[in-house]
Every structure is written in C-alpha cells, then in structure tokens.
Short mmCIF file of N, CA, C and O in Angstrom, two decimals:
data_model
loop_
_atom_site.label_atom_id
_atom_site.label_comp_id
_atom_site.label_asym_id
_atom_site.label_seq_id
_atom_site.Cartn_x
_atom_site.Cartn_y
_atom_site.Cartn_z
N MET A 1 20.79 -18.73 28.47
CA MET A 1 19.60 -18.56 27.27
C MET A 1 20.16 -17.22 26.50
O MET A 1 20.41 -16.59 27.20
N MET A 2 19.68 -16.59 25.79
CA MET A 2 20.07 -15.61 25.23
C MET A 2 18.99 -14.43 25.42
O MET A 2 17.93 -15.39 24.64
N GLU A 3 19.13 -13.40 26.02
CA GLU A 3 18.27 -12.67 25.88
C GLU A 3 17.55 -12.23 24.13
O GLU A 3 19.39 -11.11 23.84
N ILE A 4 17.28 -12.20 24.14
CA ILE A 4 16.50 -11.45 22.37
C ILE A 4 15.34 -9.70 22.88
O ILE A 4 14.87 -9.68 23.89
N ASP A 5 16.24 -8.49 22.46
CA ASP A 5 15.18 -7.10 22.66
C ASP A 5 13.73 -8.21 22.06
O ASP A 5 13.30 -8.26 20.63
N GLU A 6 12.78 -7.18 22.97
CA GLU A 6 11.68 -7.26 22.76
C GLU A 6 11.56 -6.54 21.60
O GLU A 6 10.23 -6.84 19.95
N SER A 7 11.82 -5.30 21.09
CA SER A 7 11.54 -4.63 19.73
C SER A 7 12.14 -4.80 18.49
O SER A 7 11.44 -5.38 17.51
N THR A 8 12.71 -6.17 18.65
CA THR A 8 13.42 -6.93 17.07
C THR A 8 11.71 -8.08 17.54
O THR A 8 11.29 -8.26 16.14
N VAL A 9 10.80 -8.79 18.69
CA VAL A 9 9.68 -9.82 17.55
C VAL A 9 8.59 -8.75 17.38
O VAL A 9 8.65 -9.25 16.12
N MET A 10 8.87 -7.59 18.37
CA MET A 10 7.71 -7.17 17.09
C MET A 10 8.07 -5.81 16.12
O MET A 10 7.16 -5.98 15.01
N GLU A 11 9.00 -5.86 15.70
CA GLU A 11 9.27 -5.64 14.46
C GLU A 11 9.17 -6.65 13.66
O GLU A 11 8.26 -6.77 12.50
N LEU A 12 8.93 -7.96 13.60
CA LEU A 12 9.01 -8.92 12.65
C LEU A 12 7.34 -8.85 12.99
O LEU A 12 6.65 -9.52 11.87
N ILE A 13 6.40 -8.75 13.86
CA ILE A 13 5.50 -9.15 14.06
C ILE A 13 4.77 -7.80 12.86
O ILE A 13 3.97 -8.04 12.22
N ILE A 14 5.13 -6.84 12.89
CA ILE A 14 5.38 -5.46 12.19
C ILE A 14 4.98 -5.76 11.34
O ILE A 14 4.46 -5.27 9.88
N GLN A 15 6.16 -6.41 9.97
CA GLN A 15 6.89 -6.22 9.14
C GLN A 15 5.26 -7.64 8.41
O GLN A 15 5.13 -7.42 7.42
N ALA A 16 4.99 -8.36 9.33
CA ALA A 16 4.32 -9.90 8.95
C ALA A 16 3.69 -8.92 8.69
O ALA A 16 2.16 -9.25 7.44
N GLY A 17 2.28 -8.61 9.74
CA GLY A 17 1.52 -7.92 9.13
C GLY A 17 1.18 -7.14 7.95
O GLY A 17 -0.20 -6.70 7.47
N GLU A 18 2.49 -6.28 8.32
CA GLU A 18 2.47 -5.13 6.39
C GLU A 18 1.99 -5.86 5.78
O GLU A 18 1.40 -5.84 4.63
N ALA A 19 2.93 -7.14 5.41
CA ALA A 19 3.36 -7.43 4.37
C ALA A 19 2.25 -8.54 4.31
O ALA A 19 0.71 -7.96 3.00
N ARG A 20 0.89 -8.94 5.07
CA ARG A 20 -0.70 -9.94 5.25
C ARG A 20 -1.72 -8.27 5.03
O ARG A 20 -2.19 -8.75 3.90
N SER A 21 -1.95 -7.26 5.54
CA SER A 21 -2.50 -6.27 4.97
C SER A 21 -2.24 -6.21 3.24
O SER A 21 -3.01 -5.62 2.90
N CYS A 22 -0.77 -5.73 2.82
CA CYS A 22 -0.71 -5.61 1.69
C CYS A 22 -1.54 -6.01 0.53
O CYS A 22 -1.52 -6.06 -0.80
N ALA A 23 -1.33 -7.74 0.54
CA ALA A 23 -1.74 -9.05 0.08
C ALA A 23 -3.55 -8.46 -0.02
O ALA A 23 -3.38 -9.05 -0.94
N MET A 24 -3.90 -8.56 1.03
CA MET A 24 -5.31 -8.09 1.56
C MET A 24 -5.85 -7.31 0.33
O MET A 24 -6.63 -7.40 -0.58
N GLN A 25 -5.27 -6.14 0.59
CA GLN A 25 -5.73 -4.03 -0.33
C GLN A 25 -5.38 -5.01 -1.90
O GLN A 25 -6.11 -4.62 -2.65
N ALA A 26 -3.99 -5.82 -2.03
CA ALA A 26 -4.03 -6.22 -3.48
C ALA A 26 -5.58 -6.54 -4.35
O ALA A 26 -5.22 -7.22 -4.66
N LEU A 27 -5.70 -7.81 -3.29
CA LEU A 27 -6.70 -8.81 -3.46
C LEU A 27 -7.87 -8.17 -4.18
O LEU A 27 -8.40 -7.72 -4.89
N ARG A 28 -8.07 -6.74 -3.44
CA ARG A 28 -9.39 -6.23 -3.21
C ARG A 28 -9.10 -4.78 -4.55
O ARG A 28 -10.17 -4.86 -5.36
N ALA A 29 -7.69 -4.32 -4.90
CA ALA A 29 -8.23 -3.69 -6.16
C ALA A 29 -8.21 -4.86 -7.36
O ALA A 29 -8.66 -3.97 -7.73
N ALA A 30 -7.53 -5.99 -7.26
CA ALA A 30 -8.02 -6.72 -8.69
C ALA A 30 -9.38 -7.09 -8.62
O ALA A 30 -9.71 -7.07 -9.90
N ARG A 31 -9.77 -7.06 -7.48
CA ARG A 31 -11.32 -7.56 -8.22
C ARG A 31 -12.26 -6.28 -8.34
O ARG A 31 -13.09 -6.58 -9.36
N ASN A 32 -11.58 -5.34 -8.38
CA ASN A 32 -12.15 -3.78 -8.96
C ASN A 32 -11.43 -3.57 -10.09
O ASN A 32 -11.47 -2.59 -11.16
N GLN A 33 -10.34 -4.52 -10.88
CA GLN A 33 -9.82 -4.93 -11.83
C GLN A 33 -8.44 -3.85 -12.13
O GLN A 33 -7.82 -3.05 -12.85
N ALA A 34 -8.33 -3.00 -11.14
CA ALA A 34 -7.44 -2.02 -10.85
C ALA A 34 -6.14 -2.17 -10.61
O ALA A 34 -5.32 -2.66 -9.29
N TRP A 35 -5.35 -2.73 -12.12
CA TRP A 35 -4.00 -3.49 -11.37
C TRP A 35 -3.20 -2.90 -11.61
O TRP A 35 -2.27 -3.43 -10.75
N SER A 36 -2.93 -2.29 -11.83
CA SER A 36 -1.51 -1.41 -11.44
C SER A 36 -1.55 -1.23 -9.88
O SER A 36 -0.79 -1.06 -8.87
N ASP A 37 -2.59 -0.87 -9.30
CA ASP A 37 -2.89 -0.79 -7.80
C ASP A 37 -2.12 -2.50 -7.04
O ASP A 37 -2.13 -2.29 -6.14
N ALA A 38 -3.06 -3.90 -7.36
CA ALA A 38 -2.67 -4.75 -7.24
C ALA A 38 -1.44 -5.09 -7.55
O ALA A 38 -0.62 -5.28 -6.42
N ASP A 39 -0.82 -4.78 -8.47
CA ASP A 39 1.01 -5.30 -8.34
C ASP A 39 2.03 -4.17 -7.26
O ASP A 39 2.28 -4.67 -6.85
N ALA A 40 0.76 -2.98 -7.64
CA ALA A 40 1.93 -2.22 -6.05
C ALA A 40 1.70 -2.73 -4.71
O ALA A 40 2.25 -3.01 -4.05
N GLN A 41 0.29 -3.07 -4.72
CA GLN A 41 -0.05 -3.24 -3.23
C GLN A 41 1.23 -5.01 -2.96
O GLN A 41 1.69 -5.58 -2.15
N LEU A 42 0.67 -5.79 -4.49
CA LEU A 42 1.73 -7.02 -4.35
C LEU A 42 3.02 -6.64 -3.69
O LEU A 42 4.17 -7.59 -3.33
N THR A 43 3.83 -5.77 -4.32
CA THR A 43 5.50 -5.32 -4.25
C THR A 43 5.50 -4.75 -2.75
O THR A 43 6.75 -5.30 -2.36
N ALA A 44 4.20 -4.47 -2.29
CA ALA A 44 4.48 -3.15 -0.90
C ALA A 44 4.52 -5.00 -0.09
O ALA A 44 4.93 -5.13 0.98
N ALA A 45 3.81 -5.91 -0.10
CA ALA A 45 3.38 -7.34 0.37
C ALA A 45 4.75 -7.41 0.91
O ALA A 45 5.32 -8.30 1.34
N THR A 46 5.68 -8.31 -1.15
CA THR A 46 6.96 -9.14 -0.98
C THR A 46 7.80 -8.26 -0.30
O THR A 46 8.69 -8.34 0.79
N GLN A 47 8.15 -6.68 -0.26
CA GLN A 47 8.93 -6.11 0.24
C GLN A 47 8.87 -6.25 2.05
O GLN A 47 9.90 -6.63 2.87
N ALA A 48 7.52 -6.43 2.75
CA ALA A 48 7.16 -6.14 3.90
C ALA A 48 7.93 -7.84 4.43
O ALA A 48 8.08 -8.17 5.81
N ALA A 49 7.13 -8.77 3.73
CA ALA A 49 7.71 -10.13 3.88
C ALA A 49 8.73 -10.57 4.10
O ALA A 49 9.66 -11.34 5.27
N LYS A 50 9.80 -9.54 3.04
CA LYS A 50 11.49 -9.68 2.69
C LYS A 50 12.19 -9.27 4.36
O LYS A 50 12.94 -9.65 5.24
N ALA A 51 11.68 -7.93 3.90
CA ALA A 51 12.26 -7.89 5.86
C ALA A 51 11.83 -8.61 6.39
O ALA A 51 12.69 -8.58 7.68
N ALA A 52 10.58 -8.90 6.85
CA ALA A 52 10.37 -9.74 7.80
C ALA A 52 11.08 -11.27 8.17
O ALA A 52 11.92 -11.80 9.05
N HIS A 53 10.99 -11.54 7.16
CA HIS A 53 12.16 -12.93 6.76
C HIS A 53 14.09 -12.38 7.09
O HIS A 53 13.96 -13.45 7.58
N ARG A 54 13.79 -11.62 6.79
CA ARG A 54 15.53 -10.95 6.98
C ARG A 54 15.76 -11.16 8.65
O ARG A 54 16.50 -12.18 9.45
N ILE A 55 14.64 -10.84 9.77
CA ILE A 55 14.66 -10.71 10.97
C ILE A 55 14.54 -11.64 11.67
O ILE A 55 15.60 -12.12 12.44
N GLN A 56 13.66 -12.96 11.13
CA GLN A 56 13.52 -13.82 11.36
C GLN A 56 14.98 -14.80 11.23
O GLN A 56 15.56 -15.49 11.83
N THR A 57 15.78 -14.66 10.25
CA THR A 57 17.04 -15.06 9.34
C THR A 57 18.00 -14.34 10.97
O THR A 57 18.44 -15.12 11.54
N GLU A 58 18.01 -13.35 11.41
CA GLU A 58 18.52 -12.86 11.66
C GLU A 58 18.69 -13.81 13.38
O GLU A 58 19.68 -14.36 14.53
N LEU A 59 17.34 -13.97 13.41
CA LEU A 59 17.17 -14.64 15.05
C LEU A 59 17.24 -16.63 15.11
O LEU A 59 17.96 -16.81 15.86
N ILE A 60 16.82 -16.85 13.71
CA ILE A 60 17.76 -18.14 13.54
C ILE A 60 19.12 -18.25 13.87
O ILE A 60 19.65 -19.12 14.42
N GLY A 61 20.03 -16.88 13.55
CA GLY A 61 21.30 -17.15 13.23
C GLY A 61 21.56 -16.95 15.04
O GLY A 61 22.95 -18.08 15.02
N ALA A 62 21.39 -15.87 15.73
CA ALA A 62 21.95 -15.97 16.50
C ALA A 62 21.21 -17.34 17.58
O ALA A 62 21.81 -17.71 18.40
N ASP A 63 20.66 -18.23 17.33
CA ASP A 63 19.91 -19.18 18.30
C ASP A 63 20.83 -19.80 17.42
O ASP A 63 21.00 -21.04 18.80
N GLU A 64 21.83 -20.30 16.61
CA GLU A 64 22.64 -21.74 16.11
C GLU A 64 21.66 -22.76 16.33
O GLU A 64 22.66 -23.72 16.70
N GLY A 65 20.70 -22.85 16.49
CA GLY A 65 20.49 -24.24 16.27
C GLY A 65 20.39 -25.36 18.17
O GLY A 65 20.36 -26.17 17.98
N CYS A 66 20.40 -23.83 18.82
CA CYS A 66 21.01 -24.59 19.97
C CYS A 66 19.97 -24.40 20.65
O CYS A 66 20.08 -24.38 22.40
N GLY A 67 18.83 -23.61 20.83
CA GLY A 67 17.88 -22.90 22.09
C GLY A 67 18.53 -21.90 22.75
O GLY A 67 18.23 -21.75 23.76
N LYS A 68 19.51 -21.43 21.94
CA LYS A 68 20.14 -20.00 22.75
C LYS A 68 18.66 -19.02 23.05
O LYS A 68 18.96 -18.13 23.75
N ILE A 69 18.14 -19.35 22.01
CA ILE A 69 16.93 -17.78 22.71
C ILE A 69 15.65 -18.69 22.84
O ILE A 69 15.55 -19.50 22.22
N PRO A 70 15.02 -18.00 23.42
CA PRO A 70 14.08 -18.35 24.35
C PRO A 70 12.76 -18.83 23.47
O PRO A 70 12.29 -17.70 23.08
N VAL A 71 11.89 -19.69 23.53
CA VAL A 71 10.51 -19.59 22.80
C VAL A 71 9.40 -19.14 23.47
O VAL A 71 9.29 -20.12 24.48
N ASN A 72 9.43 -18.05 23.46
CA ASN A 72 8.25 -17.82 24.40
C ASN A 72 6.62 -17.36 23.52
O ASN A 72 7.28 -17.92 22.13
N LEU A 73 5.31 -17.16 23.95
CA LEU A 73 4.07 -17.19 23.32
C LEU A 73 4.92 -15.38 22.38
O LEU A 73 4.41 -15.77 21.14
N ILE A 74 5.59 -14.96 22.93
CA ILE A 74 5.33 -13.36 21.65
C ILE A 74 6.05 -14.14 20.43
O ILE A 74 5.65 -13.78 19.40
N MET A 75 7.51 -15.06 21.28
CA MET A 75 7.98 -15.33 19.35
C MET A 75 7.21 -16.75 18.34
O MET A 75 6.94 -16.32 17.34
N VAL A 76 6.12 -17.12 19.45
CA VAL A 76 5.98 -17.89 18.76
C VAL A 76 4.56 -17.18 17.62
O VAL A 76 4.37 -17.42 16.28
N HIS A 77 4.16 -16.12 18.20
CA HIS A 77 3.17 -15.24 17.71
C HIS A 77 3.45 -14.87 16.56
O HIS A 77 3.00 -14.61 15.59
N ALA A 78 5.04 -14.24 16.47
CA ALA A 78 5.71 -13.53 15.56
C ALA A 78 5.80 -14.21 14.38
O ALA A 78 5.75 -14.21 13.03
N GLN A 79 5.99 -15.86 15.09
CA GLN A 79 6.44 -16.88 13.77
C GLN A 79 4.72 -17.08 12.37
O GLN A 79 4.79 -17.52 11.92
N ASP A 80 3.79 -17.34 13.99
CA ASP A 80 2.28 -17.55 13.35
C ASP A 80 2.21 -16.14 12.36
O ASP A 80 1.41 -16.36 11.09
N HIS A 81 2.51 -15.06 12.38
CA HIS A 81 1.98 -13.97 11.75
C HIS A 81 2.94 -14.24 10.62
O HIS A 81 2.50 -13.53 9.08
N LEU A 82 4.19 -14.31 10.78
CA LEU A 82 5.09 -14.01 9.52
C LEU A 82 4.76 -15.55 8.22
O LEU A 82 4.64 -15.42 7.40
N MET A 83 4.20 -16.68 8.76
CA MET A 83 4.23 -18.23 8.48
C MET A 83 2.73 -16.77 7.25
O MET A 83 1.74 -17.64 6.31
N ASN A 84 1.76 -17.08 8.25
CA ASN A 84 0.38 -16.40 7.88
C ASN A 84 0.29 -15.70 6.49
O ASN A 84 0.04 -15.48 5.33
N ALA A 85 1.54 -14.38 6.70
CA ALA A 85 1.80 -13.75 6.06
C ALA A 85 2.35 -14.14 4.64
O ALA A 85 2.01 -13.63 2.88
N MET A 86 3.14 -15.00 4.74
CA MET A 86 3.92 -15.32 3.25
C MET A 86 2.76 -16.01 2.56
O MET A 86 2.82 -16.20 1.83
N LEU A 87 1.82 -17.20 3.53
CA LEU A 87 0.49 -17.92 2.61
C LEU A 87 0.18 -17.07 1.95
O LEU A 87 -0.51 -17.02 0.84
N CYS A 88 -0.47 -16.50 2.44
CA CYS A 88 -1.50 -15.22 2.41
C CYS A 88 -1.14 -14.13 0.80
O CYS A 88 -1.54 -13.87 -0.27
N ARG A 89 0.17 -13.93 0.73
CA ARG A 89 1.09 -13.18 -0.12
C ARG A 89 0.84 -14.10 -1.60
O ARG A 89 0.97 -13.85 -2.65
N GLU A 90 1.34 -15.50 -1.46
CA GLU A 90 1.78 -16.54 -2.25
C GLU A 90 0.55 -16.47 -3.27
O GLU A 90 -0.28 -16.55 -4.12
N LEU A 91 -0.72 -16.37 -1.71
CA LEU A 91 -2.20 -17.04 -2.21
C LEU A 91 -2.63 -15.46 -3.20
O LEU A 91 -3.70 -15.78 -3.79
N ALA A 92 -2.61 -14.62 -2.46
CA ALA A 92 -3.09 -13.34 -3.47
C ALA A 92 -2.54 -13.75 -4.66
O ALA A 92 -2.90 -12.94 -5.39
N GLU A 93 -1.40 -13.89 -5.33
CA GLU A 93 -0.71 -13.12 -6.24
C GLU A 93 -1.43 -14.65 -7.51
O GLU A 93 -1.67 -14.45 -8.69
N GLU A 94 -1.22 -15.83 -6.77
CA GLU A 94 -2.63 -16.36 -7.49
C GLU A 94 -4.11 -15.98 -7.81
O GLU A 94 -4.80 -16.40 -8.66
N ILE A 95 -4.18 -15.87 -7.34
CA ILE A 95 -5.88 -15.89 -7.19
C ILE A 95 -5.80 -14.22 -8.17
O ILE A 95 -6.50 -13.97 -9.11
N ILE A 96 -5.08 -13.17 -7.89
CA ILE A 96 -5.01 -12.07 -9.17
C ILE A 96 -4.94 -12.11 -10.49
O ILE A 96 -5.20 -11.80 -10.62
N GLN A 97 -3.73 -13.48 -10.78
CA GLN A 97 -3.23 -13.83 -12.16
C GLN A 97 -4.41 -14.88 -12.23
O GLN A 97 -4.91 -14.15 -13.51
N LEU A 98 -5.51 -15.84 -11.17
CA LEU A 98 -6.95 -15.87 -12.05
C LEU A 98 -7.60 -14.85 -12.75
O LEU A 98 -8.23 -14.59 -13.57
N ARG A 99 -8.02 -13.80 -11.37
CA ARG A 99 -8.79 -12.42 -12.03
C ARG A 99 -8.38 -12.24 -13.48
O ARG A 99 -9.03 -11.74 -14.13
N ARG A 100 -7.22 -11.91 -13.86
CA ARG A 100 -6.32 -11.44 -15.26
C ARG A 100 -6.87 -12.12 -15.92
O ARG A 100 -7.20 -11.59 -16.91
N GLU A 101 -6.50 -13.45 -15.77
CA GLU A 101 -6.74 -14.33 -16.28
C GLU A 101 -8.51 -14.28 -17.17
O GLU A 101 -9.21 -14.32 -18.37
N LEU A 102 -9.42 -14.27 -16.44
CA LEU A 102 -11.14 -13.97 -16.43
C LEU A 102 -11.24 -12.99 -17.16
O LEU A 102 -11.67 -12.93 -17.94
N ALA A 103 -10.73 -11.77 -16.91
CA ALA A 103 -10.92 -10.22 -17.08
C ALA A 103 -10.53 -10.16 -18.41
O ALA A 103 -11.55 -9.84 -19.19
N ALA A 104 -9.55 -10.44 -19.48
CA ALA A 104 -9.27 -10.97 -20.46
C ALA A 104 -9.86 -11.27 -21.24
O ALA A 104 -10.23 -11.53 -22.63
N GLN A 105 -10.82 -12.52 -20.94
CA GLN A 105 -11.19 -13.75 -21.68
C GLN A 105 -12.94 -12.79 -21.32
O GLN A 105 -13.29 -12.87 -22.55
N GLN A 106 -13.61 -11.96 -20.88
CA GLN A 106 -14.66 -10.87 -21.35
C GLN A 106 -14.29 -9.65 -22.41
O GLN A 106 -13.22 -9.29 -22.97
#
C-alpha cells in the first residue's frame, strides 16, 4: 500500500471548504442583489473546486484503481467535503440565476 502525504489530503479539505464558503457568500450577495459580488464569489468557488478536484484526480491516478492508497477516515472526510462543495456551488449557481430572473421581473 502506498502512503500519501497528509498535507495533500488536508489541502483537498481546505480547497473544498473554500469552494463551499465562496458559494455560500455568493448566495448572500445575491440575496442583496449584489450581482458582481455574487459572480466574483461563484468564480472563486469554481477555482477552489477545480483545485480540489485536481488533488482528487492525482490521488485517483496514484491509486490506479488497485487500492494502493489506504482509505481512512480523513480521506473519506476529504471526499465528503469535495462532493458537498461541488453540489453547493452548482445549487448556488441555479439559485442565483433564479434570484436574477425574479429581480428582473420587479
């Protein structure tokens, strides 16, 4: 079994957390119709999610589908953070679009 650097998994958690946080800030900005702030936060969320996804892809590549990387609680936690962040960003994008449409009708 291959050992992975704990800092790699922590970076995955950090980037995923940043993506989720930015997505939530985008929603708050949209609530106030601060569209440029909402767009900037969505962009930041996307960039952080991409950074986290690159780390995940590196880990998957190193594992080669053969169980070379041990799956421990911190790895599961990191994957959970990433999936939640990705879902949060996608939903935020949709909710912000709905808020824009409603604002345009007023």
